[in-house]
mmCIF file of N, CA and C and ligand atoms in Angstrom:
data_model
loop_
_atom_site.group_PDB
_atom_site.id
_atom_site.type_symbol
_atom_site.label_atom_id
_atom_site.label_comp_id
_atom_site.label_asym_id
_atom_site.label_seq_id
_atom_site.Cartn_x
_atom_site.Cartn_y
_atom_site.Cartn_z
ATOM 1 N N MET A 1 -26.109 -21.223 7.949
ATOM 2 C CA MET A 1 -25.109 -20.645 8.871
ATOM 3 C C MET A 1 -25.170 -19.120 8.779
ATOM 4 N N SER A 2 -25.562 -18.471 9.872
ATOM 5 C CA SER A 2 -25.841 -17.039 9.840
ATOM 6 C C SER A 2 -24.601 -16.185 9.616
ATOM 7 N N ASP A 3 -23.405 -16.692 9.978
ATOM 8 C CA ASP A 3 -22.210 -15.858 9.822
ATOM 9 C C ASP A 3 -21.341 -16.290 8.640
ATOM 10 N N CYS A 4 -21.915 -17.054 7.721
ATOM 11 C CA CYS A 4 -21.129 -17.561 6.588
ATOM 12 C C CYS A 4 -21.335 -16.664 5.366
ATOM 13 N N ILE A 5 -20.254 -16.077 4.879
ATOM 14 C CA ILE A 5 -20.368 -15.130 3.753
ATOM 15 C C ILE A 5 -20.861 -15.816 2.481
ATOM 16 N N PHE A 6 -20.452 -17.066 2.249
ATOM 17 C CA PHE A 6 -20.901 -17.741 1.025
ATOM 18 C C PHE A 6 -22.377 -18.143 1.119
ATOM 19 N N CYS A 7 -22.891 -18.402 2.316
ATOM 20 C CA CYS A 7 -24.340 -18.610 2.465
ATOM 21 C C CYS A 7 -25.079 -17.356 2.025
ATOM 22 N N LYS A 8 -24.565 -16.215 2.491
ATOM 23 C CA LYS A 8 -25.232 -14.936 2.176
ATOM 24 C C LYS A 8 -25.146 -14.629 0.686
ATOM 25 N N ILE A 9 -23.991 -14.863 0.082
ATOM 26 C CA ILE A 9 -23.836 -14.608 -1.361
ATOM 27 C C ILE A 9 -24.713 -15.575 -2.150
ATOM 28 N N ALA A 10 -24.640 -16.855 -1.813
ATOM 29 C CA ALA A 10 -25.370 -17.881 -2.582
ATOM 30 C C ALA A 10 -26.872 -17.614 -2.556
ATOM 31 N N ASN A 11 -27.353 -17.090 -1.442
ATOM 32 C CA ASN A 11 -28.804 -16.848 -1.301
ATOM 33 C C ASN A 11 -29.219 -15.416 -1.627
ATOM 34 N N GLY A 12 -28.274 -14.641 -2.177
ATOM 35 C CA GLY A 12 -28.596 -13.311 -2.674
ATOM 36 C C GLY A 12 -28.730 -12.243 -1.607
ATOM 37 N N GLU A 13 -28.282 -12.541 -0.375
ATOM 38 C CA GLU A 13 -28.359 -11.526 0.692
ATOM 39 C C GLU A 13 -27.232 -10.512 0.554
ATOM 40 N N ILE A 14 -26.129 -10.938 -0.083
ATOM 41 C CA ILE A 14 -25.022 -10.029 -0.408
ATOM 42 C C ILE A 14 -24.895 -10.055 -1.930
ATOM 43 N N PRO A 15 -24.810 -8.868 -2.583
ATOM 44 C CA PRO A 15 -24.709 -8.856 -4.045
ATOM 45 C C PRO A 15 -23.415 -9.511 -4.533
ATOM 46 N N SER A 16 -23.489 -10.120 -5.681
ATOM 47 C CA SER A 16 -22.301 -10.763 -6.264
ATOM 48 C C SER A 16 -22.395 -10.641 -7.780
ATOM 49 N N SER A 17 -21.285 -10.918 -8.439
ATOM 50 C CA SER A 17 -21.287 -10.964 -9.906
ATOM 51 C C SER A 17 -21.707 -12.377 -10.288
ATOM 52 N N THR A 18 -23.004 -12.538 -10.529
ATOM 53 C CA THR A 18 -23.565 -13.873 -10.765
ATOM 54 C C THR A 18 -23.566 -14.225 -12.252
ATOM 55 N N LEU A 19 -22.929 -15.367 -12.554
ATOM 56 C CA LEU A 19 -22.888 -15.877 -13.928
ATOM 57 C C LEU A 19 -24.075 -16.774 -14.215
ATOM 58 N N TYR A 20 -24.500 -17.503 -13.175
ATOM 59 C CA TYR A 20 -25.529 -18.533 -13.369
ATOM 60 C C TYR A 20 -26.160 -18.833 -12.010
ATOM 61 N N GLU A 21 -27.452 -19.156 -12.041
ATOM 62 C CA GLU A 21 -28.144 -19.521 -10.802
ATOM 63 C C GLU A 21 -29.211 -20.551 -11.114
ATOM 64 N N ASP A 22 -29.353 -21.541 -10.247
ATOM 65 C CA ASP A 22 -30.493 -22.456 -10.355
ATOM 66 C C ASP A 22 -31.008 -22.720 -8.944
ATOM 67 N N GLU A 23 -31.842 -23.726 -8.812
ATOM 68 C CA GLU A 23 -32.483 -24.022 -7.523
ATOM 69 C C GLU A 23 -31.467 -24.288 -6.398
ATOM 70 N N ASN A 24 -30.352 -24.922 -6.756
ATOM 71 C CA ASN A 24 -29.390 -25.375 -5.753
ATOM 72 C C ASN A 24 -28.090 -24.584 -5.676
ATOM 73 N N PHE A 25 -27.742 -23.876 -6.761
ATOM 74 C CA PHE A 25 -26.407 -23.267 -6.832
ATOM 75 C C PHE A 25 -26.457 -21.837 -7.352
ATOM 76 N N ARG A 26 -25.426 -21.076 -6.959
ATOM 77 C CA ARG A 26 -25.149 -19.786 -7.608
ATOM 78 C C ARG A 26 -23.680 -19.850 -8.040
ATOM 79 N N VAL A 27 -23.413 -19.403 -9.252
ATOM 80 C CA VAL A 27 -22.044 -19.360 -9.763
ATOM 81 C C VAL A 27 -21.649 -17.899 -9.878
ATOM 82 N N ILE A 28 -20.560 -17.528 -9.187
ATOM 83 C CA ILE A 28 -20.155 -16.115 -9.132
ATOM 84 C C ILE A 28 -18.720 -15.952 -9.619
ATOM 85 N N LEU A 29 -18.361 -14.714 -9.933
ATOM 86 C CA LEU A 29 -16.963 -14.421 -10.236
ATOM 87 C C LEU A 29 -16.200 -14.267 -8.936
ATOM 88 N N ASP A 30 -15.019 -14.893 -8.875
ATOM 89 C CA ASP A 30 -14.154 -14.791 -7.690
ATOM 90 C C ASP A 30 -13.604 -13.359 -7.595
ATOM 91 N N LEU A 31 -13.633 -12.795 -6.381
ATOM 92 C CA LEU A 31 -13.145 -11.417 -6.174
ATOM 93 C C LEU A 31 -11.623 -11.322 -6.215
ATOM 94 N N GLY A 32 -10.955 -12.462 -6.051
ATOM 95 C CA GLY A 32 -9.483 -12.485 -6.129
ATOM 96 C C GLY A 32 -9.058 -13.492 -7.180
ATOM 97 N N PRO A 33 -9.379 -13.226 -8.438
ATOM 98 C CA PRO A 33 -9.215 -14.254 -9.475
ATOM 99 C C PRO A 33 -7.764 -14.681 -9.726
ATOM 100 N N ALA A 34 -7.587 -16.004 -9.897
ATOM 101 C CA ALA A 34 -6.278 -16.531 -10.295
ATOM 102 C C ALA A 34 -6.005 -16.159 -11.743
ATOM 103 N N THR A 35 -7.064 -16.148 -12.549
ATOM 104 C CA THR A 35 -6.966 -15.750 -13.960
ATOM 105 C C THR A 35 -8.278 -15.052 -14.334
ATOM 106 N N LYS A 36 -8.290 -14.469 -15.517
ATOM 107 C CA LYS A 36 -9.500 -13.791 -16.011
ATOM 108 C C LYS A 36 -10.631 -14.811 -16.183
ATOM 109 N N GLY A 37 -11.741 -14.593 -15.488
ATOM 110 C CA GLY A 37 -12.897 -15.476 -15.604
ATOM 111 C C GLY A 37 -13.036 -16.489 -14.474
ATOM 112 N N HIS A 38 -12.115 -16.461 -13.499
ATOM 113 C CA HIS A 38 -12.162 -17.382 -12.344
ATOM 114 C C HIS A 38 -13.542 -17.286 -11.676
ATOM 115 N N ALA A 39 -14.225 -18.423 -11.617
ATOM 116 C CA ALA A 39 -15.587 -18.448 -11.057
ATOM 117 C C ALA A 39 -15.682 -19.473 -9.927
ATOM 118 N N LEU A 40 -16.703 -19.317 -9.099
ATOM 119 C CA LEU A 40 -16.937 -20.212 -7.968
ATOM 120 C C LEU A 40 -18.358 -20.745 -8.028
ATOM 121 N N ILE A 41 -18.501 -22.051 -7.850
ATOM 122 C CA ILE A 41 -19.827 -22.662 -7.754
ATOM 123 C C ILE A 41 -20.160 -22.794 -6.271
ATOM 124 N N LEU A 42 -21.218 -22.122 -5.842
ATOM 125 C CA LEU A 42 -21.606 -22.151 -4.426
ATOM 126 C C LEU A 42 -22.958 -22.841 -4.268
ATOM 127 N N PRO A 43 -23.050 -23.909 -3.466
ATOM 128 C CA PRO A 43 -24.382 -24.436 -3.145
ATOM 129 C C PRO A 43 -25.120 -23.432 -2.269
ATOM 130 N N LYS A 44 -26.450 -23.381 -2.422
ATOM 131 C CA LYS A 44 -27.229 -22.433 -1.615
ATOM 132 C C LYS A 44 -27.356 -22.883 -0.166
ATOM 133 N N ALA A 45 -27.241 -24.186 0.072
ATOM 134 C CA ALA A 45 -27.236 -24.703 1.440
ATOM 135 C C ALA A 45 -25.791 -24.809 1.933
ATOM 136 N N HIS A 46 -25.630 -24.719 3.250
ATOM 137 C CA HIS A 46 -24.280 -24.720 3.808
ATOM 138 C C HIS A 46 -23.743 -26.129 4.028
ATOM 139 N N TYR A 47 -22.587 -26.405 3.417
ATOM 140 C CA TYR A 47 -21.817 -27.629 3.687
ATOM 141 C C TYR A 47 -20.376 -27.183 3.805
ATOM 142 N N ALA A 48 -19.673 -27.701 4.793
ATOM 143 C CA ALA A 48 -18.327 -27.212 5.046
ATOM 144 C C ALA A 48 -17.350 -27.623 3.946
ATOM 145 N N ASP A 49 -17.475 -28.868 3.482
ATOM 146 C CA ASP A 49 -16.483 -29.367 2.522
ATOM 147 C C ASP A 49 -17.029 -30.588 1.797
ATOM 148 N N LEU A 50 -16.164 -31.276 1.064
ATOM 149 C CA LEU A 50 -16.600 -32.402 0.219
ATOM 150 C C LEU A 50 -17.193 -33.554 1.028
ATOM 151 N N THR A 51 -16.661 -33.783 2.220
ATOM 152 C CA THR A 51 -17.198 -34.894 3.021
ATOM 153 C C THR A 51 -18.581 -34.548 3.571
ATOM 154 N N ASP A 52 -18.907 -33.274 3.606
ATOM 155 C CA ASP A 52 -20.156 -32.793 4.202
ATOM 156 C C ASP A 52 -21.307 -32.733 3.185
ATOM 157 N N ILE A 53 -20.992 -32.443 1.929
ATOM 158 C CA ILE A 53 -22.055 -32.230 0.923
ATOM 159 C C ILE A 53 -22.638 -33.583 0.493
ATOM 160 N N PRO A 54 -23.978 -33.697 0.402
ATOM 161 C CA PRO A 54 -24.569 -34.963 -0.031
ATOM 162 C C PRO A 54 -24.125 -35.344 -1.446
ATOM 163 N N ASP A 55 -24.029 -36.650 -1.685
ATOM 164 C CA ASP A 55 -23.548 -37.150 -2.984
ATOM 165 C C ASP A 55 -24.339 -36.566 -4.157
ATOM 166 N N GLU A 56 -25.667 -36.518 -3.990
ATOM 167 C CA GLU A 56 -26.507 -36.067 -5.102
ATOM 168 C C GLU A 56 -26.186 -34.623 -5.489
ATOM 169 N N LEU A 57 -25.977 -33.786 -4.461
ATOM 170 C CA LEU A 57 -25.676 -32.377 -4.718
ATOM 171 C C LEU A 57 -24.259 -32.217 -5.272
ATOM 172 N N ALA A 58 -23.336 -33.035 -4.777
ATOM 173 C CA ALA A 58 -21.959 -32.993 -5.304
ATOM 174 C C ALA A 58 -21.978 -33.347 -6.792
ATOM 175 N N GLY A 59 -22.817 -34.321 -7.157
ATOM 176 C CA GLY A 59 -22.958 -34.686 -8.567
ATOM 177 C C GLY A 59 -23.534 -33.542 -9.387
ATOM 178 N N LYS A 60 -24.506 -32.861 -8.798
ATOM 179 C CA LYS A 60 -25.110 -31.722 -9.505
ATOM 180 C C LYS A 60 -24.087 -30.594 -9.689
ATOM 181 N N ALA A 61 -23.184 -30.437 -8.717
ATOM 182 C CA ALA A 61 -22.143 -29.403 -8.829
ATOM 183 C C ALA A 61 -21.245 -29.701 -10.038
ATOM 184 N N VAL A 62 -20.982 -30.975 -10.289
ATOM 185 C CA VAL A 62 -20.171 -31.346 -11.454
ATOM 186 C C VAL A 62 -20.927 -31.002 -12.744
ATOM 187 N N SER A 63 -22.240 -31.246 -12.745
ATOM 188 C CA SER A 63 -23.042 -30.893 -13.928
ATOM 189 C C SER A 63 -23.020 -29.384 -14.167
ATOM 190 N N VAL A 64 -23.101 -28.615 -13.083
ATOM 191 C CA VAL A 64 -23.043 -27.148 -13.218
ATOM 192 C C VAL A 64 -21.664 -26.735 -13.746
ATOM 193 N N ALA A 65 -20.616 -27.380 -13.232
ATOM 194 C CA ALA A 65 -19.252 -27.075 -13.705
ATOM 195 C C ALA A 65 -19.169 -27.295 -15.209
ATOM 196 N N LYS A 66 -19.705 -28.423 -15.698
ATOM 197 C CA LYS A 66 -19.665 -28.718 -17.128
ATOM 198 C C LYS A 66 -20.423 -27.669 -17.933
ATOM 199 N N LYS A 67 -21.592 -27.311 -17.433
ATOM 200 C CA LYS A 67 -22.421 -26.324 -18.143
ATOM 201 C C LYS A 67 -21.684 -24.983 -18.262
ATOM 202 N N VAL A 68 -21.094 -24.533 -17.151
ATOM 203 C CA VAL A 68 -20.444 -23.218 -17.152
ATOM 204 C C VAL A 68 -19.171 -23.230 -18.006
ATOM 205 N N VAL A 69 -18.342 -24.282 -17.867
ATOM 206 C CA VAL A 69 -17.096 -24.267 -18.652
ATOM 207 C C VAL A 69 -17.383 -24.384 -20.150
ATOM 208 N N LYS A 70 -18.409 -25.126 -20.504
ATOM 209 C CA LYS A 70 -18.739 -25.249 -21.933
ATOM 210 C C LYS A 70 -19.094 -23.886 -22.532
ATOM 211 N N ALA A 71 -19.731 -23.042 -21.714
ATOM 212 C CA ALA A 71 -20.079 -21.701 -22.188
ATOM 213 C C ALA A 71 -18.870 -20.766 -22.100
ATOM 214 N N MET A 72 -18.068 -20.973 -21.042
ATOM 215 C CA MET A 72 -16.978 -20.042 -20.740
ATOM 216 C C MET A 72 -15.824 -20.150 -21.736
ATOM 217 N N ILE A 73 -15.488 -21.377 -22.149
ATOM 218 C CA ILE A 73 -14.323 -21.584 -23.022
ATOM 219 C C ILE A 73 -14.440 -20.763 -24.307
ATOM 220 N N PRO A 74 -15.524 -20.922 -25.049
ATOM 221 C CA PRO A 74 -15.614 -20.113 -26.272
ATOM 222 C C PRO A 74 -15.906 -18.644 -26.002
ATOM 223 N N ALA A 75 -16.569 -18.333 -24.878
ATOM 224 C CA ALA A 75 -16.963 -16.943 -24.633
ATOM 225 C C ALA A 75 -15.774 -16.075 -24.245
ATOM 226 N N LEU A 76 -14.813 -16.620 -23.490
ATOM 227 C CA LEU A 76 -13.725 -15.752 -22.999
ATOM 228 C C LEU A 76 -12.807 -15.260 -24.135
ATOM 229 N N PRO A 77 -12.206 -16.059 -25.005
ATOM 230 C CA PRO A 77 -12.037 -17.497 -24.907
ATOM 231 C C PRO A 77 -10.777 -17.822 -24.095
ATOM 232 N N CYS A 78 -10.735 -19.074 -23.524
ATOM 233 C CA CYS A 78 -9.536 -19.533 -22.822
ATOM 234 C C CYS A 78 -9.017 -20.801 -23.502
ATOM 235 N N ASP A 79 -7.795 -21.208 -23.104
ATOM 236 C CA ASP A 79 -7.149 -22.344 -23.773
ATOM 237 C C ASP A 79 -7.373 -23.663 -23.039
ATOM 238 N N GLY A 80 -7.814 -23.590 -21.785
ATOM 239 C CA GLY A 80 -8.059 -24.765 -20.947
ATOM 240 C C GLY A 80 -8.650 -24.278 -19.644
ATOM 241 N N TYR A 81 -8.823 -25.182 -18.704
ATOM 242 C CA TYR A 81 -9.359 -24.741 -17.407
ATOM 243 C C TYR A 81 -9.037 -25.777 -16.343
ATOM 244 N N ASN A 82 -8.936 -25.309 -15.104
ATOM 245 C CA ASN A 82 -8.803 -26.197 -13.943
ATOM 246 C C ASN A 82 -10.105 -26.168 -13.167
ATOM 247 N N VAL A 83 -10.512 -27.345 -12.695
ATOM 248 C CA VAL A 83 -11.631 -27.453 -11.752
ATOM 249 C C VAL A 83 -10.988 -27.869 -10.437
ATOM 250 N N VAL A 84 -11.041 -26.967 -9.445
ATOM 251 C CA VAL A 84 -10.296 -27.153 -8.201
ATOM 252 C C VAL A 84 -11.244 -27.045 -7.019
ATOM 253 N N GLN A 85 -11.021 -27.882 -6.034
ATOM 254 C CA GLN A 85 -11.899 -27.839 -4.859
ATOM 255 C C GLN A 85 -11.033 -28.100 -3.637
ATOM 256 N N ASN A 86 -10.836 -27.072 -2.816
ATOM 257 C CA ASN A 86 -9.933 -27.160 -1.663
ATOM 258 C C ASN A 86 -10.686 -27.589 -0.405
ATOM 259 N N ASN A 87 -10.072 -28.479 0.359
ATOM 260 C CA ASN A 87 -10.689 -28.978 1.599
ATOM 261 C C ASN A 87 -9.689 -28.897 2.740
ATOM 262 N N GLY A 88 -9.966 -28.026 3.705
ATOM 263 C CA GLY A 88 -9.103 -27.877 4.869
ATOM 264 C C GLY A 88 -8.032 -26.826 4.639
ATOM 265 N N PRO A 89 -7.597 -26.156 5.720
ATOM 266 C CA PRO A 89 -6.595 -25.088 5.608
ATOM 267 C C PRO A 89 -5.294 -25.564 4.947
ATOM 268 N N ALA A 90 -4.868 -26.784 5.223
ATOM 269 C CA ALA A 90 -3.612 -27.276 4.645
ATOM 270 C C ALA A 90 -3.699 -27.372 3.128
ATOM 271 N N ALA A 91 -4.932 -27.532 2.623
ATOM 272 C CA ALA A 91 -5.149 -27.645 1.179
ATOM 273 C C ALA A 91 -5.532 -26.303 0.565
ATOM 274 N N GLY A 92 -5.502 -25.244 1.370
ATOM 275 C CA GLY A 92 -5.781 -23.910 0.830
ATOM 276 C C GLY A 92 -7.202 -23.434 0.986
ATOM 277 N N GLN A 93 -8.043 -24.202 1.683
ATOM 278 C CA GLN A 93 -9.429 -23.728 1.885
ATOM 279 C C GLN A 93 -9.424 -22.568 2.875
ATOM 280 N N THR A 94 -10.026 -21.462 2.464
ATOM 281 C CA THR A 94 -10.093 -20.292 3.346
ATOM 282 C C THR A 94 -11.529 -19.935 3.706
ATOM 283 N N VAL A 95 -12.484 -20.370 2.877
ATOM 284 C CA VAL A 95 -13.905 -20.146 3.188
ATOM 285 C C VAL A 95 -14.528 -21.522 3.394
ATOM 286 N N PHE A 96 -15.066 -21.753 4.576
ATOM 287 C CA PHE A 96 -15.479 -23.101 4.965
ATOM 288 C C PHE A 96 -16.953 -23.370 4.657
ATOM 289 N N HIS A 97 -17.283 -23.048 3.411
ATOM 290 C CA HIS A 97 -18.573 -23.350 2.773
ATOM 291 C C HIS A 97 -18.157 -23.981 1.447
ATOM 292 N N TYR A 98 -18.524 -25.235 1.249
ATOM 293 C CA TYR A 98 -18.110 -25.976 0.046
ATOM 294 C C TYR A 98 -18.229 -25.105 -1.208
ATOM 295 N N HIS A 99 -17.222 -25.121 -2.030
ATOM 296 C CA HIS A 99 -17.282 -24.417 -3.313
ATOM 297 C C HIS A 99 -16.307 -25.054 -4.283
ATOM 298 N N VAL A 100 -16.624 -24.898 -5.553
ATOM 299 C CA VAL A 100 -15.778 -25.429 -6.618
ATOM 300 C C VAL A 100 -15.232 -24.249 -7.417
ATOM 301 N N HIS A 101 -13.923 -24.239 -7.606
ATOM 302 C CA HIS A 101 -13.284 -23.200 -8.425
ATOM 303 C C HIS A 101 -13.264 -23.640 -9.883
ATOM 304 N N LEU A 102 -13.684 -22.751 -10.765
ATOM 305 C CA LEU A 102 -13.531 -22.950 -12.211
ATOM 306 C C LEU A 102 -12.514 -21.910 -12.662
ATOM 307 N N ILE A 103 -11.335 -22.378 -13.047
ATOM 308 C CA ILE A 103 -10.243 -21.436 -13.342
ATOM 309 C C ILE A 103 -9.838 -21.551 -14.808
ATOM 310 N N PRO A 104 -10.241 -20.567 -15.620
ATOM 311 C CA PRO A 104 -9.823 -20.577 -17.021
ATOM 312 C C PRO A 104 -8.301 -20.490 -17.095
ATOM 313 N N ARG A 105 -7.725 -21.176 -18.063
ATOM 314 C CA ARG A 105 -6.270 -21.115 -18.232
ATOM 315 C C ARG A 105 -5.922 -20.608 -19.620
ATOM 316 N N TYR A 106 -4.830 -19.875 -19.662
ATOM 317 C CA TYR A 106 -4.354 -19.262 -20.901
ATOM 318 C C TYR A 106 -2.903 -19.685 -21.078
ATOM 319 N N GLU A 107 -2.498 -19.949 -22.304
ATOM 320 C CA GLU A 107 -1.112 -20.341 -22.553
ATOM 321 C C GLU A 107 -0.180 -19.363 -21.833
ATOM 322 N N ASN A 108 0.777 -19.913 -21.060
ATOM 323 C CA ASN A 108 1.782 -19.102 -20.353
ATOM 324 C C ASN A 108 1.186 -18.088 -19.381
ATOM 325 N N ASP A 109 0.071 -18.462 -18.712
ATOM 326 C CA ASP A 109 -0.520 -17.506 -17.750
ATOM 327 C C ASP A 109 0.191 -17.520 -16.394
ATOM 328 N N HIS A 110 1.041 -18.522 -16.160
ATOM 329 C CA HIS A 110 1.813 -18.621 -14.916
ATOM 330 C C HIS A 110 0.930 -18.487 -13.673
ATOM 331 N N ALA A 111 -0.267 -19.068 -13.731
ATOM 332 C CA ALA A 111 -1.195 -18.949 -12.599
ATOM 333 C C ALA A 111 -0.747 -19.766 -11.377
ATOM 334 N N GLY A 112 0.183 -20.690 -11.565
ATOM 335 C CA GLY A 112 0.787 -21.373 -10.411
ATOM 336 C C GLY A 112 -0.132 -22.340 -9.701
ATOM 337 N N ILE A 113 -1.017 -22.986 -10.445
ATOM 338 C CA ILE A 113 -1.968 -23.904 -9.811
ATOM 339 C C ILE A 113 -1.424 -25.333 -9.785
ATOM 340 N N LEU A 114 -0.509 -25.649 -10.676
ATOM 341 C CA LEU A 114 -0.008 -27.027 -10.762
ATOM 342 C C LEU A 114 1.118 -27.286 -9.760
ATOM 343 N N TRP A 115 1.332 -28.551 -9.412
ATOM 344 C CA TRP A 115 2.364 -28.929 -8.458
ATOM 345 C C TRP A 115 3.575 -29.492 -9.175
ATOM 346 N N LYS A 116 4.703 -29.552 -8.393
ATOM 347 C CA LYS A 116 5.933 -30.155 -8.915
ATOM 348 C C LYS A 116 5.854 -31.653 -8.633
ATOM 349 N N PRO A 117 5.879 -32.520 -9.626
ATOM 350 C CA PRO A 117 5.744 -33.956 -9.369
ATOM 351 C C PRO A 117 6.900 -34.500 -8.536
ATOM 352 N N GLY A 118 6.572 -35.367 -7.557
ATOM 353 C CA GLY A 118 7.585 -36.050 -6.766
ATOM 354 C C GLY A 118 7.779 -37.461 -7.302
ATOM 355 N N THR A 119 8.186 -38.406 -6.403
ATOM 356 C CA THR A 119 8.390 -39.803 -6.797
ATOM 357 C C THR A 119 7.644 -40.682 -5.809
ATOM 358 N N LEU A 120 6.904 -41.643 -6.318
ATOM 359 C CA LEU A 120 6.197 -42.581 -5.440
ATOM 360 C C LEU A 120 7.163 -43.684 -5.036
ATOM 361 N N SER A 121 7.548 -43.717 -3.745
ATOM 362 C CA SER A 121 8.488 -44.749 -3.282
ATOM 363 C C SER A 121 7.740 -46.060 -3.050
ATOM 364 N N ASP A 122 8.479 -47.174 -3.094
ATOM 365 C CA ASP A 122 7.875 -48.496 -2.836
ATOM 366 C C ASP A 122 7.263 -48.515 -1.436
ATOM 367 N N GLU A 123 7.979 -47.914 -0.485
ATOM 368 C CA GLU A 123 7.536 -47.895 0.912
ATOM 369 C C GLU A 123 6.195 -47.140 1.051
ATOM 370 N N ASP A 124 6.128 -45.971 0.433
ATOM 371 C CA ASP A 124 4.882 -45.180 0.497
ATOM 372 C C ASP A 124 3.737 -45.928 -0.179
ATOM 373 N N ARG A 125 4.024 -46.498 -1.350
ATOM 374 C CA ARG A 125 2.959 -47.195 -2.087
ATOM 375 C C ARG A 125 2.363 -48.315 -1.231
ATOM 376 N N GLU A 126 3.252 -49.143 -0.630
ATOM 377 C CA GLU A 126 2.775 -50.266 0.190
ATOM 378 C C GLU A 126 1.961 -49.761 1.377
ATOM 379 N N GLU A 127 2.507 -48.758 2.067
ATOM 380 C CA GLU A 127 1.854 -48.232 3.275
ATOM 381 C C GLU A 127 0.482 -47.627 2.942
ATOM 382 N N ILE A 128 0.448 -46.811 1.887
ATOM 383 C CA ILE A 128 -0.795 -46.101 1.538
ATOM 384 C C ILE A 128 -1.868 -47.077 1.066
ATOM 385 N N LEU A 129 -1.474 -48.025 0.196
ATOM 386 C CA LEU A 129 -2.461 -48.996 -0.299
ATOM 387 C C LEU A 129 -3.033 -49.815 0.854
ATOM 388 N N LYS A 130 -2.162 -50.215 1.779
ATOM 389 C CA LYS A 130 -2.604 -51.032 2.921
ATOM 390 C C LYS A 130 -3.574 -50.237 3.807
ATOM 391 N N LYS A 131 -3.192 -49.003 4.148
ATOM 392 C CA LYS A 131 -4.017 -48.196 5.049
ATOM 393 C C LYS A 131 -5.318 -47.745 4.377
ATOM 394 N N ALA A 132 -5.212 -47.310 3.116
ATOM 395 C CA ALA A 132 -6.409 -46.808 2.435
ATOM 396 C C ALA A 132 -7.411 -47.926 2.184
ATOM 397 N N SER A 133 -6.915 -49.093 1.773
ATOM 398 C CA SER A 133 -7.821 -50.216 1.516
ATOM 399 C C SER A 133 -8.539 -50.621 2.793
ATOM 400 N N ALA A 134 -7.809 -50.615 3.886
ATOM 401 C CA ALA A 134 -8.412 -51.005 5.176
ATOM 402 C C ALA A 134 -9.475 -50.007 5.618
ATOM 403 N N ALA A 135 -9.323 -48.760 5.205
ATOM 404 C CA ALA A 135 -10.246 -47.719 5.636
ATOM 405 C C ALA A 135 -11.500 -47.641 4.765
ATOM 406 N N LEU A 136 -11.439 -48.240 3.582
ATOM 407 C CA LEU A 136 -12.574 -48.117 2.646
ATOM 408 C C LEU A 136 -13.644 -49.180 2.866
HETATM 409 P P1 AMP B 201 -10.719 -21.271 -0.971
HETATM 410 O O1 AMP B 201 -9.373 -20.691 -0.663
HETATM 411 O O2 AMP B 201 -10.674 -22.528 -1.780
HETATM 412 O O3 AMP B 201 -11.552 -21.420 0.282
HETATM 413 O O4 AMP B 201 -11.420 -20.222 -1.925
HETATM 414 C C1 AMP B 201 -12.042 -19.076 -1.468
HETATM 415 C C2 AMP B 201 -12.150 -18.155 -2.661
HETATM 416 O O5 AMP B 201 -13.185 -17.240 -2.404
HETATM 417 C C3 AMP B 201 -10.891 -17.347 -2.964
HETATM 418 O O6 AMP B 201 -10.510 -17.586 -4.321
HETATM 419 C C4 AMP B 201 -11.332 -15.902 -2.740
HETATM 420 O O7 AMP B 201 -10.743 -15.027 -3.659
HETATM 421 C C5 AMP B 201 -12.824 -15.990 -2.936
HETATM 422 N N1 AMP B 201 -13.642 -15.037 -2.204
HETATM 423 C C6 AMP B 201 -13.585 -14.745 -0.889
HETATM 424 N N2 AMP B 201 -14.549 -13.854 -0.557
HETATM 425 C C7 AMP B 201 -15.233 -13.599 -1.707
HETATM 426 C C8 AMP B 201 -16.340 -12.771 -2.029
HETATM 427 N N3 AMP B 201 -16.934 -12.000 -1.098
HETATM 428 N N4 AMP B 201 -16.776 -12.750 -3.301
HETATM 429 C C9 AMP B 201 -16.182 -13.510 -4.243
HETATM 430 N N5 AMP B 201 -15.129 -14.314 -4.006
HETATM 431 C C10 AMP B 201 -14.658 -14.352 -2.756
HETATM 432 ZN ZN1 ZN B 202 -22.287 -21.232 4.271
#
């Protein structure tokens, strides 16, 4: 995609703070980090979101996530980390090139990534299980 900024970054056409690179991915530091060390895994090929990326490459992205966090935890060091992947504007996706967020967490960092738990009603459970099962 010629007008996609993450295509350009992933393929080295725009400079980035690169932590790691292999045949399929570039891992960069996020320019608007949620916490110190916030990184993004970018595939070099363009896929809009999780439904678009081939299974094999999505699996490789998880392997890259494991490799980077294993190095990042002791190197920073951080106390934990979130692996986050947003799909669609309602879910917070702002760049429509598949990417995985690796967000180091620190005790009391107040990064605001977690949600307030609600309650699963009997009605919702029945409706969702029925509809989701039928769709799978
Ligand atoms: P999302 O909201 O899930 O689509 O995530 C997009 C992320 O990309 C945000 O965390 C931005 O801070 C980050 N971002 C946007 N442009 C750049 C860029 N040029 N270099 C590095 N990170 C970027
Ligand atoms: Zn792209």
